[in-house]
């Protein structure tokens, strides 16, 4: 089994909104590729390819809220998969941490995948009031894929290697993913914690349920063993220059 992290563009926005300090910051929009003997799974799927166009109406709408995107043509889900020699048509699962557009946006590029999502999150996505409060946009996730709604922990391949771990609060049914091999675990935290500073500061986004986020983050931290690697949702320090360079090219 192999695990890859891919960066699908960058956000540029005031630091406070991301639980960071300083002025404006650039943060990566990652997604992950898991090659398992029983199929390819993605954890999240980045931004929609349309956002690579500076004239894209949704991209321009975000700019009015002081959220800018840089997103080069080499950073789409399709291009990342092709570089890994994976035909997007053979992606079997997309596990969605949650229904924000920067996690669901690439779904249109993996037409044959089954979406695996917490039932609570999927339900929230179709409740107009809750979806509006948490910014869950159906146009990016409601594309007709088969959807497997799960309740609580879920063992994706049935062998303990890839496990969905509920971590609600950022959105009502947010989940993280534990990827396990003989060397130890990777915990793909998703937006249950944007970056390593938030582990201490607990400076969570304004729209989220802070008490639920505290519980979820405590729960994820308690799963750590000495070998465990935690990968946070949008942490520039974990991706280094590789995360910054694409934004300079865009
Ligand atoms: Zn989010």
mmCIF file of C-alpha atoms and ligand atoms in Angstrom:
data_model
loop_
_atom_site.group_PDB
_atom_site.id
_atom_site.type_symbol
_atom_site.label_atom_id
_atom_site.label_comp_id
_atom_site.label_asym_id
_atom_site.label_seq_id
_atom_site.Cartn_x
_atom_site.Cartn_y
_atom_site.Cartn_z
ATOM 1 C CA UNK A 1 0.000 0.000 0.000
ATOM 2 C CA UNK A 2 1.233 3.491 -0.821
ATOM 3 C CA UNK A 3 0.119 6.908 0.433
ATOM 4 C CA UNK A 4 0.755 10.136 -1.470
ATOM 5 C CA UNK A 5 -0.005 13.708 -0.486
ATOM 6 C CA UNK A 6 -0.807 16.092 -3.345
ATOM 7 C CA UNK A 7 -1.332 19.839 -3.292
ATOM 8 C CA UNK A 8 -4.229 21.175 -5.298
ATOM 9 C CA UNK A 9 -3.587 24.930 -5.248
ATOM 10 C CA UNK A 10 -3.187 27.454 -2.461
ATOM 11 C CA UNK A 11 -5.439 29.739 -0.458
ATOM 12 C CA UNK A 12 -4.267 33.278 0.241
ATOM 13 C CA UNK A 13 -6.107 34.964 3.055
ATOM 14 C CA UNK A 14 -5.747 36.774 6.385
ATOM 15 C CA UNK A 15 -3.921 34.607 8.901
ATOM 16 C CA UNK A 16 -6.577 34.836 11.629
ATOM 17 C CA UNK A 17 -9.173 32.910 9.610
ATOM 18 C CA UNK A 18 -6.795 29.946 9.544
ATOM 19 C CA UNK A 19 -5.829 30.081 13.193
ATOM 20 C CA UNK A 20 -2.427 31.548 12.328
ATOM 21 C CA UNK A 21 -0.643 34.783 13.158
ATOM 22 C CA UNK A 22 0.824 37.425 10.886
ATOM 23 C CA UNK A 23 -0.670 39.225 7.906
ATOM 24 C CA UNK A 24 -1.786 37.304 4.853
ATOM 25 C CA UNK A 25 -0.746 33.696 4.537
ATOM 26 C CA UNK A 26 -0.624 31.130 1.755
ATOM 27 C CA UNK A 27 -1.785 27.654 2.722
ATOM 28 C CA UNK A 28 -1.929 24.453 0.686
ATOM 29 C CA UNK A 29 -5.131 22.669 -0.349
ATOM 30 C CA UNK A 30 -4.075 19.028 -0.058
ATOM 31 C CA UNK A 31 -5.659 15.757 -0.989
ATOM 32 C CA UNK A 32 -4.296 12.240 -0.584
ATOM 33 C CA UNK A 33 -3.993 9.165 -2.774
ATOM 34 C CA UNK A 34 -3.953 5.675 -1.294
ATOM 35 C CA UNK A 35 -2.979 2.799 -3.561
ATOM 36 C CA UNK A 36 -4.287 -0.341 -1.892
ATOM 37 C CA UNK A 37 -4.259 -3.846 -3.441
ATOM 38 C CA UNK A 38 -8.072 -3.687 -3.547
ATOM 39 C CA UNK A 39 -8.237 -0.318 -5.283
ATOM 40 C CA UNK A 40 -7.291 3.336 -5.286
ATOM 41 C CA UNK A 41 -8.853 5.614 -2.691
ATOM 42 C CA UNK A 42 -8.590 9.365 -2.370
ATOM 43 C CA UNK A 43 -9.013 11.258 0.849
ATOM 44 C CA UNK A 44 -10.647 14.505 -0.275
ATOM 45 C CA UNK A 45 -10.216 15.752 -3.800
ATOM 46 C CA UNK A 46 -9.146 19.370 -3.799
ATOM 47 C CA UNK A 47 -10.460 22.264 -5.813
ATOM 48 C CA UNK A 48 -12.641 22.097 -8.939
ATOM 49 C CA UNK A 49 -10.547 22.415 -12.090
ATOM 50 C CA UNK A 50 -12.638 25.442 -13.127
ATOM 51 C CA UNK A 51 -11.034 27.483 -10.340
ATOM 52 C CA UNK A 52 -7.761 27.504 -12.258
ATOM 53 C CA UNK A 53 -9.330 30.199 -14.439
ATOM 54 C CA UNK A 54 -8.986 33.669 -12.850
ATOM 55 C CA UNK A 55 -12.347 34.566 -14.447
ATOM 56 C CA UNK A 56 -14.144 31.685 -12.711
ATOM 57 C CA UNK A 57 -17.236 33.223 -11.050
ATOM 58 C CA UNK A 58 -16.872 31.195 -7.852
ATOM 59 C CA UNK A 59 -13.193 32.137 -7.553
ATOM 60 C CA UNK A 60 -14.131 35.793 -8.023
ATOM 61 C CA UNK A 61 -16.908 35.516 -5.447
ATOM 62 C CA UNK A 62 -14.391 34.245 -2.897
ATOM 63 C CA UNK A 63 -12.123 37.196 -3.610
ATOM 64 C CA UNK A 64 -14.866 39.525 -2.390
ATOM 65 C CA UNK A 65 -14.546 37.679 0.960
ATOM 66 C CA UNK A 66 -10.778 38.182 0.999
ATOM 67 C CA UNK A 67 -10.076 34.579 0.055
ATOM 68 C CA UNK A 68 -7.864 34.264 -3.007
ATOM 69 C CA UNK A 69 -6.826 31.106 -4.797
ATOM 70 C CA UNK A 70 -3.856 30.254 -6.945
ATOM 71 C CA UNK A 71 -4.227 26.992 -8.777
ATOM 72 C CA UNK A 72 -2.086 25.941 -11.720
ATOM 73 C CA UNK A 73 -3.071 23.498 -14.483
ATOM 74 C CA UNK A 74 -0.523 20.964 -13.192
ATOM 75 C CA UNK A 75 -2.217 20.853 -9.779
ATOM 76 C CA UNK A 76 -5.602 19.402 -10.686
ATOM 77 C CA UNK A 77 -6.633 16.009 -9.332
ATOM 78 C CA UNK A 78 -6.410 14.617 -12.859
ATOM 79 C CA UNK A 79 -2.829 15.796 -13.408
ATOM 80 C CA UNK A 80 -1.701 14.538 -10.004
ATOM 81 C CA UNK A 81 -3.217 11.104 -10.669
ATOM 82 C CA UNK A 82 -1.701 10.921 -14.146
ATOM 83 C CA UNK A 83 1.723 11.717 -12.704
ATOM 84 C CA UNK A 84 1.209 8.785 -10.330
ATOM 85 C CA UNK A 85 0.246 6.632 -13.343
ATOM 86 C CA UNK A 86 -3.317 6.259 -12.063
ATOM 87 C CA UNK A 87 -6.212 6.609 -14.495
ATOM 88 C CA UNK A 88 -8.779 8.829 -12.722
ATOM 89 C CA UNK A 89 -11.489 6.499 -14.059
ATOM 90 C CA UNK A 90 -10.209 3.693 -11.853
ATOM 91 C CA UNK A 91 -10.384 5.570 -8.546
ATOM 92 C CA UNK A 92 -12.647 3.333 -6.487
ATOM 93 C CA UNK A 93 -13.370 5.478 -3.424
ATOM 94 C CA UNK A 94 -13.252 9.118 -2.490
ATOM 95 C CA UNK A 95 -13.442 9.440 1.272
ATOM 96 C CA UNK A 96 -14.611 12.976 1.994
ATOM 97 C CA UNK A 97 -13.520 14.544 5.244
ATOM 98 C CA UNK A 98 -16.387 16.997 4.816
ATOM 99 C CA UNK A 99 -18.380 18.900 2.220
ATOM 100 C CA UNK A 100 -16.435 22.168 1.863
ATOM 101 C CA UNK A 101 -15.654 23.018 -1.765
ATOM 102 C CA UNK A 102 -11.872 22.736 -1.314
ATOM 103 C CA UNK A 103 -12.360 19.075 -0.329
ATOM 104 C CA UNK A 104 -15.139 18.093 -2.741
ATOM 105 C CA UNK A 105 -14.238 20.248 -5.742
ATOM 106 C CA UNK A 106 -12.338 17.599 -7.706
ATOM 107 C CA UNK A 107 -15.131 15.002 -7.599
ATOM 108 C CA UNK A 108 -16.057 15.757 -11.202
ATOM 109 C CA UNK A 109 -12.674 14.329 -12.226
ATOM 110 C CA UNK A 110 -13.224 10.865 -10.697
ATOM 111 C CA UNK A 111 -16.500 9.755 -12.317
ATOM 112 C CA UNK A 112 -16.485 6.099 -11.225
ATOM 113 C CA UNK A 113 -15.689 6.579 -7.545
ATOM 114 C CA UNK A 114 -17.991 5.804 -4.663
ATOM 115 C CA UNK A 115 -18.125 8.696 -2.201
ATOM 116 C CA UNK A 116 -17.636 7.622 1.421
ATOM 117 C CA UNK A 117 -18.923 10.205 3.871
ATOM 118 C CA UNK A 118 -20.344 10.322 7.378
ATOM 119 C CA UNK A 119 -24.132 10.138 7.301
ATOM 120 C CA UNK A 120 -24.335 13.221 9.505
ATOM 121 C CA UNK A 121 -22.300 15.233 7.005
ATOM 122 C CA UNK A 122 -24.290 14.098 3.975
ATOM 123 C CA UNK A 123 -27.546 14.877 5.775
ATOM 124 C CA UNK A 124 -26.231 18.326 6.698
ATOM 125 C CA UNK A 125 -25.379 18.963 3.073
ATOM 126 C CA UNK A 126 -29.014 18.563 2.084
ATOM 127 C CA UNK A 127 -30.473 20.604 4.970
ATOM 128 C CA UNK A 128 -30.663 24.119 3.548
ATOM 129 C CA UNK A 129 -30.251 25.916 6.886
ATOM 130 C CA UNK A 130 -27.361 23.793 8.128
ATOM 131 C CA UNK A 131 -25.682 23.816 4.710
ATOM 132 C CA UNK A 132 -25.870 27.614 4.591
ATOM 133 C CA UNK A 133 -24.477 27.975 8.109
ATOM 134 C CA UNK A 134 -21.510 25.718 7.331
ATOM 135 C CA UNK A 135 -20.994 26.736 3.665
ATOM 136 C CA UNK A 136 -21.721 23.298 2.179
ATOM 137 C CA UNK A 137 -22.330 23.790 -1.560
ATOM 138 C CA UNK A 138 -24.267 21.001 -3.262
ATOM 139 C CA UNK A 139 -23.086 21.972 -6.746
ATOM 140 C CA UNK A 140 -19.662 20.522 -5.942
ATOM 141 C CA UNK A 141 -20.612 17.282 -4.169
ATOM 142 C CA UNK A 142 -24.026 16.330 -5.536
ATOM 143 C CA UNK A 143 -22.875 14.995 -8.915
ATOM 144 C CA UNK A 144 -24.572 11.598 -8.952
ATOM 145 C CA UNK A 145 -21.731 9.426 -7.620
ATOM 146 C CA UNK A 146 -22.778 6.388 -5.596
ATOM 147 C CA UNK A 147 -22.621 7.483 -1.959
ATOM 148 C CA UNK A 148 -21.798 5.216 0.950
ATOM 149 C CA UNK A 149 -22.947 6.928 4.129
ATOM 150 C CA UNK A 150 -21.171 5.612 7.214
ATOM 151 C CA UNK A 151 -21.885 6.022 10.915
ATOM 152 C CA UNK A 152 -18.824 6.368 13.095
ATOM 153 C CA UNK A 153 -15.586 4.469 12.511
ATOM 154 C CA UNK A 154 -15.431 2.675 9.177
ATOM 155 C CA UNK A 155 -12.809 0.194 7.940
ATOM 156 C CA UNK A 156 -12.607 1.054 4.229
ATOM 157 C CA UNK A 157 -10.971 -2.108 2.849
ATOM 158 C CA UNK A 158 -11.901 -4.446 5.713
ATOM 159 C CA UNK A 159 -8.278 -5.091 6.714
ATOM 160 C CA UNK A 160 -7.640 -2.283 9.206
ATOM 161 C CA UNK A 161 -5.320 -0.390 6.864
ATOM 162 C CA UNK A 162 -7.552 2.606 6.145
ATOM 163 C CA UNK A 163 -10.051 3.714 8.773
ATOM 164 C CA UNK A 164 -12.449 6.644 8.864
ATOM 165 C CA UNK A 165 -12.412 8.305 12.295
ATOM 166 C CA UNK A 166 -15.280 10.695 13.025
ATOM 167 C CA UNK A 167 -14.030 14.150 14.082
ATOM 168 C CA UNK A 168 -17.088 16.424 14.005
ATOM 169 C CA UNK A 169 -17.196 20.124 14.787
ATOM 170 C CA UNK A 170 -15.572 21.874 11.838
ATOM 171 C CA UNK A 171 -18.744 20.714 10.076
ATOM 172 C CA UNK A 172 -21.443 18.460 11.574
ATOM 173 C CA UNK A 173 -20.076 15.165 10.235
ATOM 174 C CA UNK A 174 -16.390 15.828 9.633
ATOM 175 C CA UNK A 175 -14.151 12.744 9.609
ATOM 176 C CA UNK A 176 -10.412 12.112 9.592
ATOM 177 C CA UNK A 177 -8.573 9.107 8.140
ATOM 178 C CA UNK A 178 -6.052 6.763 9.710
ATOM 179 C CA UNK A 179 -3.735 5.026 7.238
ATOM 180 C CA UNK A 180 -1.821 2.173 8.867
ATOM 181 C CA UNK A 181 1.132 0.117 7.719
ATOM 182 C CA UNK A 182 3.952 -1.748 9.387
ATOM 183 C CA UNK A 183 5.910 1.470 9.910
ATOM 184 C CA UNK A 184 3.110 3.122 11.846
ATOM 185 C CA UNK A 185 0.090 5.323 11.314
ATOM 186 C CA UNK A 186 -0.538 8.448 9.338
ATOM 187 C CA UNK A 187 -3.510 10.366 10.668
ATOM 188 C CA UNK A 188 -4.896 12.616 7.961
ATOM 189 C CA UNK A 189 -6.561 15.110 10.254
ATOM 190 C CA UNK A 190 -8.393 17.172 7.631
ATOM 191 C CA UNK A 191 -9.970 20.381 8.848
ATOM 192 C CA UNK A 192 -10.461 19.010 12.358
ATOM 193 C CA UNK A 193 -7.250 21.043 12.832
ATOM 194 C CA UNK A 194 -5.932 23.420 10.161
ATOM 195 C CA UNK A 195 -2.302 23.422 11.299
ATOM 196 C CA UNK A 196 0.052 22.503 14.123
ATOM 197 C CA UNK A 197 -0.328 25.897 15.860
ATOM 198 C CA UNK A 198 -4.011 25.182 16.392
ATOM 199 C CA UNK A 199 -3.163 22.059 18.405
ATOM 200 C CA UNK A 200 -2.092 24.465 21.161
ATOM 201 C CA UNK A 201 -4.124 27.608 20.473
ATOM 202 C CA UNK A 202 -7.427 25.872 19.712
ATOM 203 C CA UNK A 203 -8.090 28.896 17.533
ATOM 204 C CA UNK A 204 -10.910 27.326 15.519
ATOM 205 C CA UNK A 205 -12.924 28.924 12.673
ATOM 206 C CA UNK A 206 -15.803 31.157 13.711
ATOM 207 C CA UNK A 207 -18.496 29.099 11.974
ATOM 208 C CA UNK A 208 -17.562 25.791 13.600
ATOM 209 C CA UNK A 209 -18.765 24.096 16.795
ATOM 210 C CA UNK A 210 -15.831 24.756 19.099
ATOM 211 C CA UNK A 211 -16.690 22.349 21.889
ATOM 212 C CA UNK A 212 -17.132 19.526 19.382
ATOM 213 C CA UNK A 213 -13.851 20.498 17.705
ATOM 214 C CA UNK A 214 -12.032 20.397 21.032
ATOM 215 C CA UNK A 215 -13.364 16.921 21.755
ATOM 216 C CA UNK A 216 -12.534 15.679 18.272
ATOM 217 C CA UNK A 217 -8.995 17.027 18.338
ATOM 218 C CA UNK A 218 -8.385 15.559 21.797
ATOM 219 C CA UNK A 219 -9.638 12.225 20.499
ATOM 220 C CA UNK A 220 -7.319 12.316 17.457
ATOM 221 C CA UNK A 221 -4.314 13.298 19.581
ATOM 222 C CA UNK A 222 -5.058 10.395 21.916
ATOM 223 C CA UNK A 223 -4.717 7.976 18.983
ATOM 224 C CA UNK A 224 -1.075 8.930 18.507
ATOM 225 C CA UNK A 225 1.643 6.385 19.089
ATOM 226 C CA UNK A 226 5.373 7.136 18.970
ATOM 227 C CA UNK A 227 5.536 6.432 15.205
ATOM 228 C CA UNK A 228 2.354 8.299 14.280
ATOM 229 C CA UNK A 229 2.490 11.154 11.773
ATOM 230 C CA UNK A 230 -0.299 13.719 12.009
ATOM 231 C CA UNK A 231 -0.996 15.673 8.818
ATOM 232 C CA UNK A 232 -3.124 18.757 9.345
ATOM 233 C CA UNK A 233 -5.704 20.256 7.015
ATOM 234 C CA UNK A 234 -3.969 23.343 5.597
ATOM 235 C CA UNK A 235 -0.544 23.536 7.233
ATOM 236 C CA UNK A 236 2.108 25.347 5.141
ATOM 237 C CA UNK A 237 4.885 24.152 7.448
ATOM 238 C CA UNK A 238 4.142 20.520 6.581
ATOM 239 C CA UNK A 239 4.440 20.971 2.825
ATOM 240 C CA UNK A 240 7.398 23.341 2.589
ATOM 241 C CA UNK A 241 8.603 24.821 -0.680
ATOM 242 C CA UNK A 242 6.657 22.302 -2.746
ATOM 243 C CA UNK A 243 3.480 23.915 -1.483
ATOM 244 C CA UNK A 244 4.618 27.454 -2.200
ATOM 245 C CA UNK A 245 6.143 27.072 -5.636
ATOM 246 C CA UNK A 246 2.924 26.208 -7.503
ATOM 247 C CA UNK A 247 1.353 29.456 -6.321
ATOM 248 C CA UNK A 248 4.307 31.371 -7.742
ATOM 249 C CA UNK A 249 3.828 29.702 -11.112
ATOM 250 C CA UNK A 250 0.108 30.405 -11.286
HETATM 251 ZN ZN1 LIG B 1 -13.306 22.954 5.722
#
